[in-house]
Coordinates of C-alpha atoms in Angstrom, one line a residue:
Chain A
X1 CA -47.1 6.3 -39.4
X2 CA -44.6 5.8 -36.5
X3 CA -43.8 2.2 -36.0
X4 CA -40.9 -0.3 -35.7
X5 CA -40.3 -0.4 -39.5
X6 CA -40.0 3.4 -39.5
X7 CA -37.5 3.4 -36.6
X8 CA -35.3 0.7 -38.2
X9 CA -35.2 2.5 -41.5
X10 CA -34.4 5.8 -39.8
X11 CA -31.5 4.3 -37.9
X12 CA -30.0 2.7 -41.0
X13 CA -30.5 5.9 -43.0
X14 CA -28.8 8.2 -40.4
X15 CA -25.8 5.8 -40.0
X16 CA -25.0 5.6 -43.7
X17 CA -23.3 9.0 -44.1
X18 CA -21.3 8.4 -40.9
X19 CA -20.0 5.1 -42.2
X20 CA -19.0 6.7 -45.5
X21 CA -17.1 9.5 -43.6
X22 CA -15.2 7.0 -41.5
X23 CA -14.0 5.2 -44.6
X24 CA -12.4 8.4 -45.7
X25 CA -10.5 9.1 -42.5
X26 CA -7.9 6.3 -42.5
X27 CA -4.9 7.4 -40.3
X28 CA -1.5 7.3 -42.0
X29 CA 1.7 6.8 -40.0
X30 CA 4.3 9.5 -40.5
X31 CA 7.9 8.6 -39.9
X32 CA 9.7 10.8 -37.4
X33 CA 12.2 12.1 -40.1
X34 CA 9.3 13.5 -42.3
X35 CA 7.7 15.6 -39.6
X36 CA 7.9 19.4 -40.2
X37 CA 8.7 21.9 -37.5
X38 CA 5.5 23.3 -36.0
X39 CA 5.0 27.1 -36.5
X40 CA 3.3 28.0 -33.2
X41 CA 2.7 31.5 -34.3
X42 CA 0.7 30.5 -37.4
X43 CA -1.4 28.1 -35.5
X44 CA -2.3 30.7 -32.9
X45 CA -3.2 33.2 -35.6
X46 CA -5.4 30.6 -37.3
X47 CA -7.2 29.9 -34.0
X48 CA -7.9 33.5 -33.3
X49 CA -9.2 34.3 -36.8
X50 CA -12.8 33.3 -37.4
X51 CA -14.3 34.2 -40.7
X52 CA -18.1 34.7 -40.8
X53 CA -18.8 33.4 -44.3
X54 CA -17.2 30.0 -45.0
X55 CA -19.0 28.3 -47.8
X56 CA -22.2 27.8 -49.8
X57 CA -23.8 24.4 -50.1
X58 CA -26.1 23.1 -52.8
X59 CA -28.1 19.9 -52.0
X60 CA -30.3 17.6 -53.9
X61 CA -32.6 15.1 -52.2
X62 CA -32.2 11.6 -53.7
X63 CA -34.5 9.7 -51.3
X64 CA -37.8 10.9 -52.8
X65 CA -37.0 10.5 -56.5
X66 CA -36.0 6.9 -55.8
X67 CA -39.1 6.3 -53.7
X68 CA -41.2 7.3 -56.8
X69 CA -40.4 3.9 -58.3
X70 CA -42.1 2.2 -55.3
X71 CA -44.9 4.6 -54.2
X72 CA -45.9 6.3 -57.5
X73 CA -45.7 9.7 -55.9
X74 CA -43.1 12.0 -57.5
X75 CA -41.2 14.4 -55.2
X76 CA -38.0 16.3 -55.6
X77 CA -36.3 19.1 -53.8
X78 CA -33.1 21.1 -53.9
X79 CA -31.7 23.2 -51.1
X80 CA -29.1 25.9 -50.6
X81 CA -27.5 26.9 -47.4
X82 CA -24.7 29.2 -46.3
X83 CA -22.1 28.4 -43.7
X84 CA -21.7 31.2 -41.1
X85 CA -18.8 30.4 -38.7
X86 CA -19.6 26.8 -39.6
X87 CA -22.2 27.1 -36.8
X88 CA -25.2 28.7 -38.3
X89 CA -26.6 27.7 -41.7
X90 CA -29.4 29.8 -43.1
X91 CA -31.2 27.6 -45.7
X92 CA -33.8 27.7 -48.3
X93 CA -35.4 24.6 -50.0
X94 CA -37.7 24.4 -53.0
X95 CA -39.5 21.3 -54.3
X96 CA -42.3 19.9 -56.4
X97 CA -44.7 17.0 -55.9
X98 CA -47.0 15.2 -58.2
X99 CA -49.2 12.2 -57.6
X100 CA -51.6 10.5 -60.0
X101 CA -53.6 7.7 -58.2
X102 CA -55.6 5.6 -60.6
X103 CA -57.4 3.0 -58.6
X104 CA -60.4 0.8 -59.2
X105 CA -62.7 2.9 -57.1
X106 CA -61.3 6.4 -57.6
X107 CA -59.0 8.6 -59.6
X108 CA -57.1 11.3 -57.6
X109 CA -54.6 13.8 -58.9
X110 CA -52.6 16.2 -56.9
X111 CA -49.6 18.4 -57.8
X112 CA -47.9 21.3 -56.3
X113 CA -44.8 23.1 -55.2
X114 CA -43.3 24.2 -51.9
X115 CA -40.6 26.4 -50.4
X116 CA -39.1 26.2 -46.9
X117 CA -37.0 28.9 -45.3
X118 CA -35.0 28.6 -42.0
X119 CA -31.7 27.7 -40.5
X120 CA -29.7 24.9 -39.1
X121 CA -27.3 25.0 -36.1
X122 CA -24.2 22.9 -36.0
X123 CA -23.3 21.4 -32.7
X124 CA -20.0 19.8 -33.4
X125 CA -16.8 20.3 -35.4
X126 CA -17.0 24.1 -35.8
X127 CA -13.4 25.1 -34.9
X128 CA -11.4 27.0 -37.5
X129 CA -8.6 24.3 -37.6
X130 CA -11.0 21.4 -38.3
X131 CA -9.9 19.1 -41.1
X132 CA -13.3 18.2 -42.4
X133 CA -16.5 20.2 -42.6
X134 CA -18.7 17.5 -41.0
X135 CA -21.8 18.8 -39.2
X136 CA -24.4 17.5 -36.8
X137 CA -27.2 19.9 -36.8
X138 CA -30.7 20.8 -35.6
X139 CA -32.8 23.3 -37.5
X140 CA -36.2 24.9 -38.0
X141 CA -38.1 25.8 -41.1
X142 CA -41.2 27.6 -42.1
X143 CA -42.8 25.8 -45.1
X144 CA -45.4 27.1 -47.6
X145 CA -46.9 25.1 -50.3
X146 CA -49.6 25.3 -53.0
X147 CA -51.3 22.1 -54.0
X148 CA -53.9 21.5 -56.7
X149 CA -56.1 18.5 -56.3
X150 CA -59.0 16.8 -57.8
X151 CA -61.0 13.6 -57.1
X152 CA -62.8 11.9 -59.9
X153 CA -64.8 8.7 -60.5
X154 CA -65.1 8.0 -56.7
X155 CA -67.2 4.9 -56.0
X156 CA -68.9 5.4 -52.7
X157 CA -71.7 3.4 -51.1
X158 CA -74.1 4.2 -48.2
X159 CA -75.4 0.9 -46.7
X160 CA -78.0 2.4 -44.5
X161 CA -79.7 4.4 -47.2
X162 CA -78.9 1.8 -49.9
X163 CA -77.2 4.4 -52.1
X164 CA -74.3 4.0 -54.5
X165 CA -72.8 6.3 -57.1
X166 CA -69.8 7.6 -58.9
X167 CA -68.8 11.1 -57.8
X168 CA -66.3 13.8 -58.8
X169 CA -65.1 17.1 -57.4
X170 CA -64.0 20.3 -59.1
X171 CA -60.2 21.0 -59.3
X172 CA -59.1 23.3 -56.5
X173 CA -55.9 24.8 -55.2
X174 CA -55.0 24.9 -51.5
X175 CA -52.4 27.2 -49.9
X176 CA -50.8 25.7 -46.8
X177 CA -48.2 26.6 -44.2
X178 CA -46.4 24.7 -41.5
X179 CA -43.4 24.7 -39.1
X180 CA -40.8 22.0 -39.5
X181 CA -38.0 20.8 -37.2
X182 CA -34.9 19.0 -38.6
X183 CA -32.1 17.0 -37.0
X184 CA -29.4 15.4 -39.1
X185 CA -25.8 14.9 -40.2
X186 CA -23.8 16.1 -43.1
X187 CA -20.4 14.6 -43.7
X188 CA -17.6 15.5 -46.2
X189 CA -16.8 12.3 -48.1
X190 CA -14.5 13.6 -50.8
X191 CA -13.2 17.1 -51.4
X192 CA -16.3 19.3 -52.0
X193 CA -18.8 16.4 -52.0
X194 CA -20.9 15.7 -49.0
X195 CA -23.6 13.2 -48.0
X196 CA -26.3 13.9 -45.5
X197 CA -29.4 12.6 -43.9
X198 CA -32.0 14.3 -41.8
X199 CA -35.3 13.6 -40.0
X200 CA -38.0 16.1 -40.5
X201 CA -40.8 16.7 -38.1
X202 CA -43.6 18.8 -39.7
X203 CA -46.3 20.3 -37.5
X204 CA -48.5 23.3 -36.8
X205 CA -50.1 22.9 -40.3
X206 CA -52.6 25.6 -41.3
X207 CA -54.5 26.5 -44.4
X208 CA -54.5 30.1 -45.7
X209 CA -58.1 30.0 -46.7
X210 CA -61.2 28.0 -46.0
X211 CA -62.2 25.4 -48.6
X212 CA -65.2 23.1 -48.7
X213 CA -62.7 20.2 -49.0
X214 CA -59.0 19.8 -48.8
X215 CA -56.3 17.7 -50.5
X216 CA -55.4 14.4 -49.0
X217 CA -51.7 15.0 -49.8
X218 CA -50.0 18.4 -49.4
X219 CA -46.8 19.2 -51.4
X220 CA -43.9 19.3 -49.0
X221 CA -45.9 18.4 -45.9
X222 CA -47.5 15.0 -46.5
X223 CA -50.9 13.7 -45.8
X224 CA -53.4 14.8 -43.2
X225 CA -53.0 18.4 -42.4
X226 CA -54.3 18.0 -38.8
X227 CA -51.4 15.7 -37.6
X228 CA -47.7 15.8 -37.2
X229 CA -45.8 14.2 -40.2
X230 CA -42.4 12.7 -40.2
X231 CA -40.1 12.6 -43.2
X232 CA -36.6 11.5 -44.2
X233 CA -34.1 13.4 -46.3
X234 CA -31.1 11.8 -47.9
X235 CA -29.1 14.3 -50.0
X236 CA -26.0 14.8 -51.9
X237 CA -24.3 18.2 -51.4
X238 CA -21.7 20.2 -53.2
X239 CA -19.7 22.9 -51.4
X240 CA -18.7 26.0 -53.3
X241 CA -16.7 28.2 -53.4
X242 CA -14.2 26.3 -51.3
X243 CA -13.2 28.1 -48.1
X244 CA -9.5 27.1 -48.4
Chain B
X1 CA -30.4 -0.2 -48.6
X2 CA -32.7 2.1 -50.5
X3 CA -34.6 -0.8 -52.0
X4 CA -35.1 -2.3 -48.5
X5 CA -36.5 1.0 -47.3
X6 CA -38.9 1.3 -50.2
X7 CA -40.2 -2.2 -49.8
X8 CA -40.9 -1.5 -46.1
X9 CA -42.7 1.7 -47.1
X10 CA -44.8 -0.1 -49.7
X11 CA -45.9 -2.8 -47.3
X12 CA -48.1 -0.6 -45.0
X13 CA -51.6 -1.1 -46.3
X14 CA -53.6 -0.5 -43.1
X15 CA -56.2 2.1 -42.5
X16 CA -56.2 3.6 -39.0
X17 CA -58.9 6.2 -39.2
X18 CA -62.7 6.0 -39.4
X19 CA -64.1 5.5 -42.9
X20 CA -67.6 6.9 -42.2
X21 CA -68.8 10.5 -41.8
X22 CA -71.8 10.6 -39.5
X23 CA -73.8 13.6 -38.4
X24 CA -73.4 14.1 -34.6
X25 CA -76.4 15.4 -32.8
X26 CA -76.3 16.3 -29.1
X27 CA -79.2 17.0 -26.8
X28 CA -78.9 20.1 -24.5
X29 CA -80.8 21.4 -21.5
X30 CA -82.0 24.8 -22.7
X31 CA -82.1 26.2 -19.1
X32 CA -78.7 25.0 -17.9
X33 CA -77.0 24.8 -21.3
X34 CA -75.6 21.4 -20.4
X35 CA -75.8 18.0 -22.2
X36 CA -78.9 16.1 -21.2
X37 CA -79.8 12.4 -21.5
X38 CA -82.9 11.7 -23.5
X39 CA -84.8 8.5 -22.7
X40 CA -86.8 6.1 -24.8
X41 CA -85.0 7.5 -27.8
X42 CA -85.9 5.9 -31.1
X43 CA -84.5 7.1 -34.5
X44 CA -84.9 5.9 -38.0
X45 CA -84.5 7.4 -41.4
X46 CA -87.6 8.6 -43.2
X47 CA -88.7 5.9 -45.6
X48 CA -86.3 3.4 -44.1
X49 CA -87.4 0.5 -42.0
X50 CA -84.0 0.0 -40.3
X51 CA -83.9 1.5 -36.8
X52 CA -80.7 3.4 -35.9
X53 CA -81.5 3.8 -32.2
X54 CA -84.2 1.7 -30.5
X55 CA -85.7 3.0 -27.2
X56 CA -82.3 3.8 -25.8
X57 CA -81.0 6.6 -23.5
X58 CA -78.5 8.9 -25.2
X59 CA -76.8 12.3 -24.8
X60 CA -75.7 12.3 -28.4
X61 CA -76.4 10.3 -31.5
X62 CA -74.6 9.8 -34.8
X63 CA -76.7 9.5 -38.0
X64 CA -75.9 8.7 -41.6
X65 CA -76.8 11.4 -44.2
X66 CA -77.9 10.7 -47.7
X67 CA -75.3 11.0 -50.3
X68 CA -77.5 11.2 -53.4
X69 CA -79.8 13.9 -52.0
X70 CA -79.3 17.3 -50.3
X71 CA -82.1 16.8 -47.7
X72 CA -82.1 14.0 -45.1
X73 CA -85.0 13.5 -42.7
X74 CA -85.0 11.3 -39.6
X75 CA -88.1 10.3 -37.5
X76 CA -87.3 10.6 -33.8
X77 CA -89.3 10.0 -30.7
X78 CA -88.2 10.4 -27.1
X79 CA -89.6 11.4 -23.6
X80 CA -89.8 15.2 -24.1
X81 CA -90.3 16.0 -20.4
X82 CA -89.1 14.2 -17.2
X83 CA -92.7 13.4 -16.2
X84 CA -93.7 12.0 -19.7
X85 CA -94.4 8.3 -20.0
X86 CA -95.1 8.3 -23.8
X87 CA -92.4 9.4 -26.3
X88 CA -93.1 12.5 -28.4
X89 CA -92.4 12.2 -32.1
X90 CA -90.3 14.8 -34.0
X91 CA -88.9 15.1 -37.5
X92 CA -85.2 16.1 -37.8
X93 CA -84.6 17.6 -41.2
X94 CA -81.1 18.4 -42.4
X95 CA -80.2 20.2 -45.6
X96 CA -76.6 19.5 -46.6
X97 CA -74.2 19.4 -49.5
X98 CA -72.4 16.1 -50.0
X99 CA -68.9 16.1 -51.4
X100 CA -66.6 13.1 -51.9
X101 CA -63.2 13.1 -50.2
X102 CA -60.2 10.8 -50.5
X103 CA -59.1 9.9 -47.0
X104 CA -55.9 8.1 -48.0
X105 CA -54.9 5.3 -50.4
X106 CA -55.3 2.8 -47.6
X107 CA -58.7 4.0 -46.4
X108 CA -60.3 5.0 -49.7
X109 CA -63.1 7.5 -50.3
X110 CA -65.8 8.7 -48.0
X111 CA -68.7 11.1 -48.6
X112 CA -68.4 14.2 -46.4
X113 CA -71.1 16.8 -46.0
X114 CA -71.5 20.5 -45.4
X115 CA -74.6 21.4 -43.3
X116 CA -76.8 24.2 -44.7
X117 CA -79.8 24.2 -42.3
X118 CA -81.2 21.9 -39.7
X119 CA -84.7 21.9 -38.0
X120 CA -86.4 19.6 -35.5
X121 CA -90.2 19.9 -35.4
X122 CA -93.6 18.3 -35.0
X123 CA -97.1 19.7 -35.5
X124 CA -97.0 21.4 -32.0
X125 CA -93.6 22.9 -31.7
X126 CA -90.2 23.4 -33.2
X127 CA -87.1 22.7 -31.1
X128 CA -84.1 25.1 -31.3
X129 CA -81.3 23.5 -33.3
X130 CA -77.9 25.1 -33.2
X131 CA -75.4 24.3 -36.0
X132 CA -72.3 23.9 -33.9
X133 CA -70.1 22.9 -36.9
X134 CA -71.0 22.7 -40.6
X135 CA -68.5 20.0 -41.6
X136 CA -69.5 16.3 -41.3
X137 CA -66.2 14.4 -41.7
X138 CA -64.7 11.1 -40.5
X139 CA -64.0 12.1 -36.9
X140 CA -65.6 9.8 -34.3
X141 CA -67.7 11.6 -31.7
X142 CA -67.7 14.9 -33.7
X143 CA -71.0 16.9 -33.0
X144 CA -72.4 19.2 -35.6
X145 CA -75.9 19.9 -34.2
X146 CA -77.2 20.7 -30.7
X147 CA -80.9 20.4 -30.0
X148 CA -82.2 22.3 -27.0
X149 CA -84.9 20.7 -24.9

């Protein structure tokens, strides 16, 4: 769950948006004759004026839909967040998950949806006279999901009692909540288009009701409700309305 | 880059958790309410010749429940009192509900159980059995029953 492969992929993923941003910021030499006189009064006014609301961002996760081709589990989520002082970003995220595992010794289906509510805090690049709306943030979310699940045609053997059989469960729905911490970056690559990546740490998982058995995969959270799960987000974002 | 990450994700096929769900039974001193070590302990399933524990000294034991039936019985014998030299025989009867569970794609399916009732008895006496936890799952060292001696 947490090994060298994971660390390498995390490092590559978090660096990608930063590299894209640097490619956009190529410095251009301005000849002395073209420089405009500096209006000191305007600059001072801009510095002193801090608007609360700056922009709204709409994001779509592209990592999980691509991963579907390799893992067979479909996940997709969209998120919206609002920029306040370019420091605080209240956010909401909704998503869906579906997984149909047809194996030789079992057939397991699980599907559900989730919603996460919280906020991010931007540590860098928050001054009013900034040229780009990059952000390096940490955030917290509360997540809630409902997941339906069913195990069918499970081949299980008991060597001591010399028992074998094919077993199935009834379809059930579990309601689950958790706390999530995020750290990530979002960079403005071209006008209102952004790219971002984030690491999610999901913990403090809890079921809302007791069930005789629980899903092996929970929408939005992952597998094994009793442990801490890690996830990667890689998203494309559009900023609107523009603040300038 | 994305394809590289996906290949790395798909290559992890290892199972790192236990793939058996065993009933954990602990022996307790009824006066001091502390775990006690029973000696000369022998356990086997009723109707099964294979011995699970053979004349050993244990504070707790872990036993497989039947998956095609809702009652499992074990034949136990151990030194009931400190001064005993001959083991006393008991029957441990557990009524349970088996239910299959998928652990993960790597680990496969395991039969879990929910304990309904548990008794430990012979012709002379019944030992007090406390159901500490009703769920028998794939956690090593998990105790569901406590037998007071």
